[in-house]
mmCIF file of C-alpha atoms in Angstrom:
data_model
loop_
_atom_site.group_PDB
_atom_site.id
_atom_site.type_symbol
_atom_site.label_atom_id
_atom_site.label_comp_id
_atom_site.label_asym_id
_atom_site.label_seq_id
_atom_site.Cartn_x
_atom_site.Cartn_y
_atom_site.Cartn_z
ATOM 1 C CA UNK A 878 145.314 262.628 72.008
ATOM 2 C CA UNK A 879 142.044 264.396 71.306
ATOM 3 C CA UNK A 880 138.733 263.194 69.872
ATOM 4 C CA UNK A 881 138.347 264.101 66.186
ATOM 5 C CA UNK A 882 134.654 264.669 66.842
ATOM 6 C CA UNK A 883 131.476 262.680 67.359
ATOM 7 C CA UNK A 884 130.307 262.714 63.733
ATOM 8 C CA UNK A 885 131.822 260.179 61.330
ATOM 9 C CA UNK A 886 130.065 261.469 58.207
ATOM 10 C CA UNK A 887 126.812 262.992 57.010
ATOM 11 C CA UNK A 888 124.361 261.039 54.874
ATOM 12 C CA UNK A 889 121.314 262.725 53.305
ATOM 13 C CA UNK A 890 121.631 265.518 55.823
ATOM 14 C CA UNK A 891 121.787 263.174 58.809
ATOM 15 C CA UNK A 892 124.894 263.071 60.993
ATOM 16 C CA UNK A 893 126.131 259.493 61.393
ATOM 17 C CA UNK A 894 127.950 259.319 64.697
ATOM 18 C CA UNK A 895 130.876 257.149 65.693
ATOM 19 C CA UNK A 896 128.983 256.138 68.839
ATOM 20 C CA UNK A 897 126.291 254.345 66.859
ATOM 21 C CA UNK A 898 128.751 252.896 64.341
ATOM 22 C CA UNK A 899 130.929 251.357 67.029
ATOM 23 C CA UNK A 900 128.028 249.922 69.026
ATOM 24 C CA UNK A 901 126.581 248.426 65.844
ATOM 25 C CA UNK A 902 129.931 246.948 64.791
ATOM 26 C CA UNK A 903 130.502 245.507 68.262
ATOM 27 C CA UNK A 904 127.066 243.910 68.336
ATOM 28 C CA UNK A 905 127.407 242.510 64.801
ATOM 29 C CA UNK A 906 130.814 240.988 65.550
ATOM 30 C CA UNK A 907 129.519 239.505 68.815
ATOM 31 C CA UNK A 908 126.625 237.847 66.969
ATOM 32 C CA UNK A 909 128.930 236.497 64.258
ATOM 33 C CA UNK A 910 131.361 234.992 66.766
ATOM 34 C CA UNK A 911 128.532 233.526 68.845
ATOM 35 C CA UNK A 912 127.084 231.890 65.727
ATOM 36 C CA UNK A 913 130.455 230.296 64.979
ATOM 37 C CA UNK A 914 130.719 228.983 68.557
ATOM 38 C CA UNK A 915 127.103 227.843 68.871
ATOM 39 C CA UNK A 916 127.734 224.235 67.841
ATOM 40 C CA UNK A 917 130.188 223.804 70.681
ATOM 41 C CA UNK A 918 127.321 224.595 73.050
ATOM 42 C CA UNK A 919 124.917 222.237 71.251
ATOM 43 C CA UNK A 920 122.954 225.209 69.934
ATOM 44 C CA UNK A 921 122.360 226.405 66.392
ATOM 45 C CA UNK A 922 122.731 229.754 64.680
ATOM 46 C CA UNK A 923 118.958 230.258 64.604
ATOM 47 C CA UNK A 924 118.954 230.274 68.400
ATOM 48 C CA UNK A 925 121.698 232.918 68.470
ATOM 49 C CA UNK A 926 119.906 235.074 65.909
ATOM 50 C CA UNK A 927 116.548 234.752 67.669
ATOM 51 C CA UNK A 928 118.167 235.726 70.955
ATOM 52 C CA UNK A 929 119.916 238.671 69.317
ATOM 53 C CA UNK A 930 116.646 240.027 67.946
ATOM 54 C CA UNK A 931 115.229 239.931 71.466
ATOM 55 C CA UNK A 932 118.225 240.762 73.642
ATOM 56 C CA UNK A 933 119.756 243.627 71.651
ATOM 57 C CA UNK A 934 116.715 245.955 71.526
ATOM 58 C CA UNK A 935 115.811 245.282 75.145
ATOM 59 C CA UNK A 936 119.447 245.673 76.159
ATOM 60 C CA UNK A 937 119.604 249.130 74.576
ATOM 61 C CA UNK A 938 116.279 250.097 76.156
ATOM 62 C CA UNK A 939 117.530 248.864 79.510
ATOM 63 C CA UNK A 940 120.854 250.684 79.190
ATOM 64 C CA UNK A 941 119.038 253.934 78.438
ATOM 65 C CA UNK A 942 116.346 253.477 81.071
ATOM 66 C CA UNK A 943 118.973 252.739 83.716
ATOM 67 C CA UNK A 944 120.971 255.855 82.826
ATOM 68 C CA UNK A 945 117.895 258.086 82.780
ATOM 69 C CA UNK A 946 116.638 256.699 86.084
ATOM 70 C CA UNK A 947 119.853 257.542 87.924
ATOM 71 C CA UNK A 948 120.324 260.945 86.262
ATOM 72 C CA UNK A 949 116.735 262.046 85.668
ATOM 73 C CA UNK A 950 117.478 265.710 86.410
ATOM 74 C CA UNK A 951 119.151 265.927 82.992
ATOM 75 C CA UNK A 952 115.866 265.055 81.280
ATOM 76 C CA UNK A 953 113.258 266.458 83.658
ATOM 77 C CA UNK A 954 112.696 269.611 81.619
ATOM 78 C CA UNK A 955 112.882 267.937 78.210
ATOM 79 C CA UNK A 956 111.374 264.456 78.351
ATOM 80 C CA UNK A 957 111.671 263.979 74.603
ATOM 81 C CA UNK A 958 115.467 263.960 74.975
ATOM 82 C CA UNK A 959 115.162 260.648 76.815
ATOM 83 C CA UNK A 960 114.771 258.982 73.433
ATOM 84 C CA UNK A 961 117.826 260.654 71.908
ATOM 85 C CA UNK A 962 120.714 258.256 72.528
ATOM 86 C CA UNK A 963 122.893 259.666 69.761
ATOM 87 C CA UNK A 964 124.735 261.825 72.296
ATOM 88 C CA UNK A 965 125.493 258.843 74.542
ATOM 89 C CA UNK A 966 123.927 258.000 77.869
ATOM 90 C CA UNK A 967 123.791 254.202 77.927
ATOM 91 C CA UNK A 968 124.662 252.321 81.129
ATOM 92 C CA UNK A 969 126.118 248.848 80.619
ATOM 93 C CA UNK A 970 124.660 247.509 83.870
ATOM 94 C CA UNK A 971 121.149 248.359 82.695
ATOM 95 C CA UNK A 972 121.833 246.734 79.340
ATOM 96 C CA UNK A 973 123.091 243.559 80.989
ATOM 97 C CA UNK A 974 120.124 243.457 83.372
ATOM 98 C CA UNK A 975 117.484 243.835 80.658
ATOM 99 C CA UNK A 976 119.412 241.579 78.291
ATOM 100 C CA UNK A 977 119.600 238.866 80.944
ATOM 101 C CA UNK A 978 115.876 239.165 81.635
ATOM 102 C CA UNK A 979 115.135 238.784 77.907
ATOM 103 C CA UNK A 980 117.420 235.750 77.679
ATOM 104 C CA UNK A 981 115.780 234.174 80.731
ATOM 105 C CA UNK A 982 112.336 234.531 79.189
ATOM 106 C CA UNK A 983 113.522 233.111 75.868
ATOM 107 C CA UNK A 984 115.275 230.146 77.487
ATOM 108 C CA UNK A 985 112.249 229.403 79.657
ATOM 109 C CA UNK A 986 109.901 229.114 76.690
ATOM 110 C CA UNK A 987 112.437 227.265 74.540
ATOM 111 C CA UNK A 988 113.352 224.980 77.470
ATOM 112 C CA UNK A 989 117.095 225.460 77.083
ATOM 113 C CA UNK A 990 119.695 226.169 79.766
ATOM 114 C CA UNK A 991 120.241 229.851 80.493
ATOM 115 C CA UNK A 992 123.694 229.002 81.854
ATOM 116 C CA UNK A 993 124.716 227.332 78.606
ATOM 117 C CA UNK A 994 123.402 230.293 76.619
ATOM 118 C CA UNK A 995 125.213 232.749 78.892
ATOM 119 C CA UNK A 996 128.450 230.772 78.496
ATOM 120 C CA UNK A 997 128.061 231.106 74.748
ATOM 121 C CA UNK A 998 127.165 234.796 74.577
ATOM 122 C CA UNK A 999 129.096 236.572 77.328
ATOM 123 C CA UNK A 1000 132.623 236.269 75.893
ATOM 124 C CA UNK A 1001 131.342 238.014 72.765
ATOM 125 C CA UNK A 1002 129.505 240.576 74.897
ATOM 126 C CA UNK A 1003 132.875 241.503 76.400
ATOM 127 C CA UNK A 1004 134.259 242.027 72.901
ATOM 128 C CA UNK A 1005 131.277 244.223 71.995
ATOM 129 C CA UNK A 1006 131.958 246.279 75.129
ATOM 130 C CA UNK A 1007 135.616 246.659 74.143
ATOM 131 C CA UNK A 1008 134.586 248.068 70.768
ATOM 132 C CA UNK A 1009 131.621 250.124 71.938
ATOM 133 C CA UNK A 1010 133.619 251.904 74.655
ATOM 134 C CA UNK A 1011 135.464 253.829 71.962
ATOM 135 C CA UNK A 1012 132.203 255.650 71.325
ATOM 136 C CA UNK A 1013 132.852 257.439 74.619
ATOM 137 C CA UNK A 1014 136.153 258.700 73.229
ATOM 138 C CA UNK A 1015 134.558 260.214 70.136
ATOM 139 C CA UNK A 1016 131.813 261.766 72.289
ATOM 140 C CA UNK A 1017 134.419 263.095 74.760
ATOM 141 C CA UNK A 1018 132.450 261.554 77.629
ATOM 142 C CA UNK A 1019 132.928 259.000 80.420
ATOM 143 C CA UNK A 1020 136.469 260.206 80.980
ATOM 144 C CA UNK A 1021 138.454 260.315 84.186
ATOM 145 C CA UNK A 1022 140.092 262.863 86.438
ATOM 146 C CA UNK A 1023 142.994 265.096 85.352
ATOM 147 C CA UNK A 1024 146.351 263.373 84.864
ATOM 148 C CA UNK A 1025 149.780 264.003 83.343
ATOM 149 C CA UNK A 1026 150.260 260.410 82.190
ATOM 150 C CA UNK A 1027 151.600 260.106 78.617
ATOM 151 C CA UNK A 1028 148.434 258.346 77.419
ATOM 152 C CA UNK A 1029 146.084 261.032 78.723
ATOM 153 C CA UNK A 1030 143.432 262.431 76.380
ATOM 154 C CA UNK A 1031 142.527 266.074 75.919
ATOM 155 C CA UNK A 1032 138.961 267.013 76.878
ATOM 156 C CA UNK A 1033 137.821 270.639 77.201
ATOM 157 C CA UNK A 1034 141.414 271.848 77.329
ATOM 158 C CA UNK A 1035 142.446 269.464 80.108
ATOM 159 C CA UNK A 1036 144.355 266.173 80.038
ATOM 160 C CA UNK A 1037 142.391 263.400 81.732
ATOM 161 C CA UNK A 1038 142.427 259.633 82.277
ATOM 162 C CA UNK A 1039 141.088 257.766 79.213
ATOM 163 C CA UNK A 1040 138.841 255.529 81.292
ATOM 164 C CA UNK A 1041 137.140 254.305 78.129
ATOM 165 C CA UNK A 1042 140.517 252.906 77.036
ATOM 166 C CA UNK A 1043 141.140 251.146 80.355
ATOM 167 C CA UNK A 1044 137.793 249.393 80.154
ATOM 168 C CA UNK A 1045 138.134 248.633 76.448
ATOM 169 C CA UNK A 1046 141.488 246.917 76.917
ATOM 170 C CA UNK A 1047 140.275 244.959 79.936
ATOM 171 C CA UNK A 1048 137.134 243.799 78.146
ATOM 172 C CA UNK A 1049 139.325 242.637 75.261
ATOM 173 C CA UNK A 1050 141.369 240.608 77.759
ATOM 174 C CA UNK A 1051 138.146 239.146 79.195
ATOM 175 C CA UNK A 1052 137.052 238.132 75.685
ATOM 176 C CA UNK A 1053 140.365 236.396 74.956
ATOM 177 C CA UNK A 1054 140.538 234.627 78.321
ATOM 178 C CA UNK A 1055 136.928 233.420 78.285
ATOM 179 C CA UNK A 1056 137.152 232.326 74.639
ATOM 180 C CA UNK A 1057 140.196 230.230 75.502
ATOM 181 C CA UNK A 1058 138.627 228.714 78.626
ATOM 182 C CA UNK A 1059 135.430 227.930 76.732
ATOM 183 C CA UNK A 1060 137.417 225.554 74.535
ATOM 184 C CA UNK A 1061 138.205 223.468 77.620
ATOM 185 C CA UNK A 1062 135.737 221.170 79.401
ATOM 186 C CA UNK A 1063 133.787 223.107 82.019
ATOM 187 C CA UNK A 1064 130.543 223.003 83.963
ATOM 188 C CA UNK A 1065 127.580 225.013 82.709
ATOM 189 C CA UNK A 1066 127.702 228.569 83.976
ATOM 190 C CA UNK A 1067 131.446 228.685 84.589
ATOM 191 C CA UNK A 1068 132.202 231.081 81.747
ATOM 192 C CA UNK A 1069 129.234 233.301 82.643
ATOM 193 C CA UNK A 1070 130.338 233.521 86.274
ATOM 194 C CA UNK A 1071 133.925 234.269 85.285
ATOM 195 C CA UNK A 1072 132.688 237.117 83.116
ATOM 196 C CA UNK A 1073 131.150 238.748 86.192
ATOM 197 C CA UNK A 1074 134.152 237.945 88.384
ATOM 198 C CA UNK A 1075 136.563 239.494 85.890
ATOM 199 C CA UNK A 1076 134.496 242.502 84.826
ATOM 200 C CA UNK A 1077 133.238 243.679 88.224
ATOM 201 C CA UNK A 1078 136.651 244.497 89.834
ATOM 202 C CA UNK A 1079 137.790 246.404 86.742
ATOM 203 C CA UNK A 1080 134.598 248.445 86.613
ATOM 204 C CA UNK A 1081 134.855 249.162 90.345
ATOM 205 C CA UNK A 1082 138.385 250.530 89.998
ATOM 206 C CA UNK A 1083 137.829 252.487 86.779
ATOM 207 C CA UNK A 1084 134.609 253.994 88.108
ATOM 208 C CA UNK A 1085 136.649 255.554 90.897
ATOM 209 C CA UNK A 1086 138.501 257.601 88.265
ATOM 210 C CA UNK A 1087 135.452 258.857 86.388
ATOM 211 C CA UNK A 1088 133.975 262.304 86.817
ATOM 212 C CA UNK A 1089 130.465 261.560 85.523
ATOM 213 C CA UNK A 1090 129.420 258.643 87.706
ATOM 214 C CA UNK A 1091 125.751 257.931 88.322
ATOM 215 C CA UNK A 1092 125.096 258.027 92.064
ATOM 216 C CA UNK A 1093 123.079 256.149 94.663
ATOM 217 C CA UNK A 1094 123.015 258.771 97.381
ATOM 218 C CA UNK A 1095 126.683 259.391 98.246
ATOM 219 C CA UNK A 1096 127.840 256.187 96.524
ATOM 220 C CA UNK A 1097 128.838 255.572 92.921
ATOM 221 C CA UNK A 1098 126.139 253.197 91.667
ATOM 222 C CA UNK A 1099 128.483 251.317 89.302
ATOM 223 C CA UNK A 1100 130.767 250.482 92.227
ATOM 224 C CA UNK A 1101 127.854 249.275 94.332
ATOM 225 C CA UNK A 1102 126.517 247.165 91.456
ATOM 226 C CA UNK A 1103 130.003 245.804 90.767
ATOM 227 C CA UNK A 1104 130.299 244.572 94.356
ATOM 228 C CA UNK A 1105 126.884 242.903 94.126
ATOM 229 C CA UNK A 1106 127.760 241.275 90.780
ATOM 230 C CA UNK A 1107 131.082 239.987 92.107
ATOM 231 C CA UNK A 1108 129.551 238.432 95.231
ATOM 232 C CA UNK A 1109 126.618 236.953 93.288
ATOM 233 C CA UNK A 1110 128.871 235.447 90.616
ATOM 234 C CA UNK A 1111 131.256 234.049 93.218
ATOM 235 C CA UNK A 1112 128.438 232.322 95.122
ATOM 236 C CA UNK A 1113 126.861 231.093 91.893
ATOM 237 C CA UNK A 1114 130.210 229.750 90.683
ATOM 238 C CA UNK A 1115 130.674 227.526 93.733
ATOM 239 C CA UNK A 1116 127.026 226.451 93.669
ATOM 240 C CA UNK A 1117 127.156 225.400 90.013
ATOM 241 C CA UNK A 1118 130.506 223.672 90.456
ATOM 242 C CA UNK A 1119 129.214 221.741 93.463
ATOM 243 C CA UNK A 1120 126.091 220.764 91.520
ATOM 244 C CA UNK A 1121 128.192 219.619 88.591
ATOM 245 C CA UNK A 1122 130.513 217.586 90.823
ATOM 246 C CA UNK A 1123 127.507 215.914 92.470
ATOM 247 C CA UNK A 1124 126.126 214.871 89.076
ATOM 248 C CA UNK A 1125 129.467 213.340 88.106
ATOM 249 C CA UNK A 1126 129.549 211.304 91.329
ATOM 250 C CA UNK A 1127 126.049 209.968 90.669
#
């Protein structure tokens, strides 16, 4: 399998790329699903839409800033290219970090629970990731090491691991699992913590196959961040569960 190319079509002389189309479709579907599930979390669609208008732009800025920070040599001689995201170069960890910060600020001023909001949004975020990852396929980027597996993709004349596909499928599984569990009674923050606990190990393993990893010294930064996310979510899970159990006893 080989990418048919990064450009989907041309409109008024402007190339419309699959990367942008897929990210937009993933985000739109995530918002729609979150709006439909909002009532279950005692929130309304206006809250979801307000959050989206804040979280999405800052998430994209964060994803780009994170990528540029860890691979600044690519942009050192052409700073204007920092603002060109049409070729790719968005890091999900940066997007999640900035998106979380935006959500925290919003929830603080609106006096609503960030854990409840995270439980609502993160299953749909996983679905958006599953869709958006296909942008890497069309851009022929974020692929893995050479392989002779039957599902390998052809990049620059060489068959390689389709790491975008591995992550896309796993994020789809995360979406389905978390959506199912969210229908069951649970303490606030459980779904959000499970998102981190399920996503971090997958990203750690898949990152080991990639050939374009951002680095922290000799270490792959995504693997380091994945370990931190897993430990943090595990500790937070038990803390929130213990707090919930204590409230029930009282």
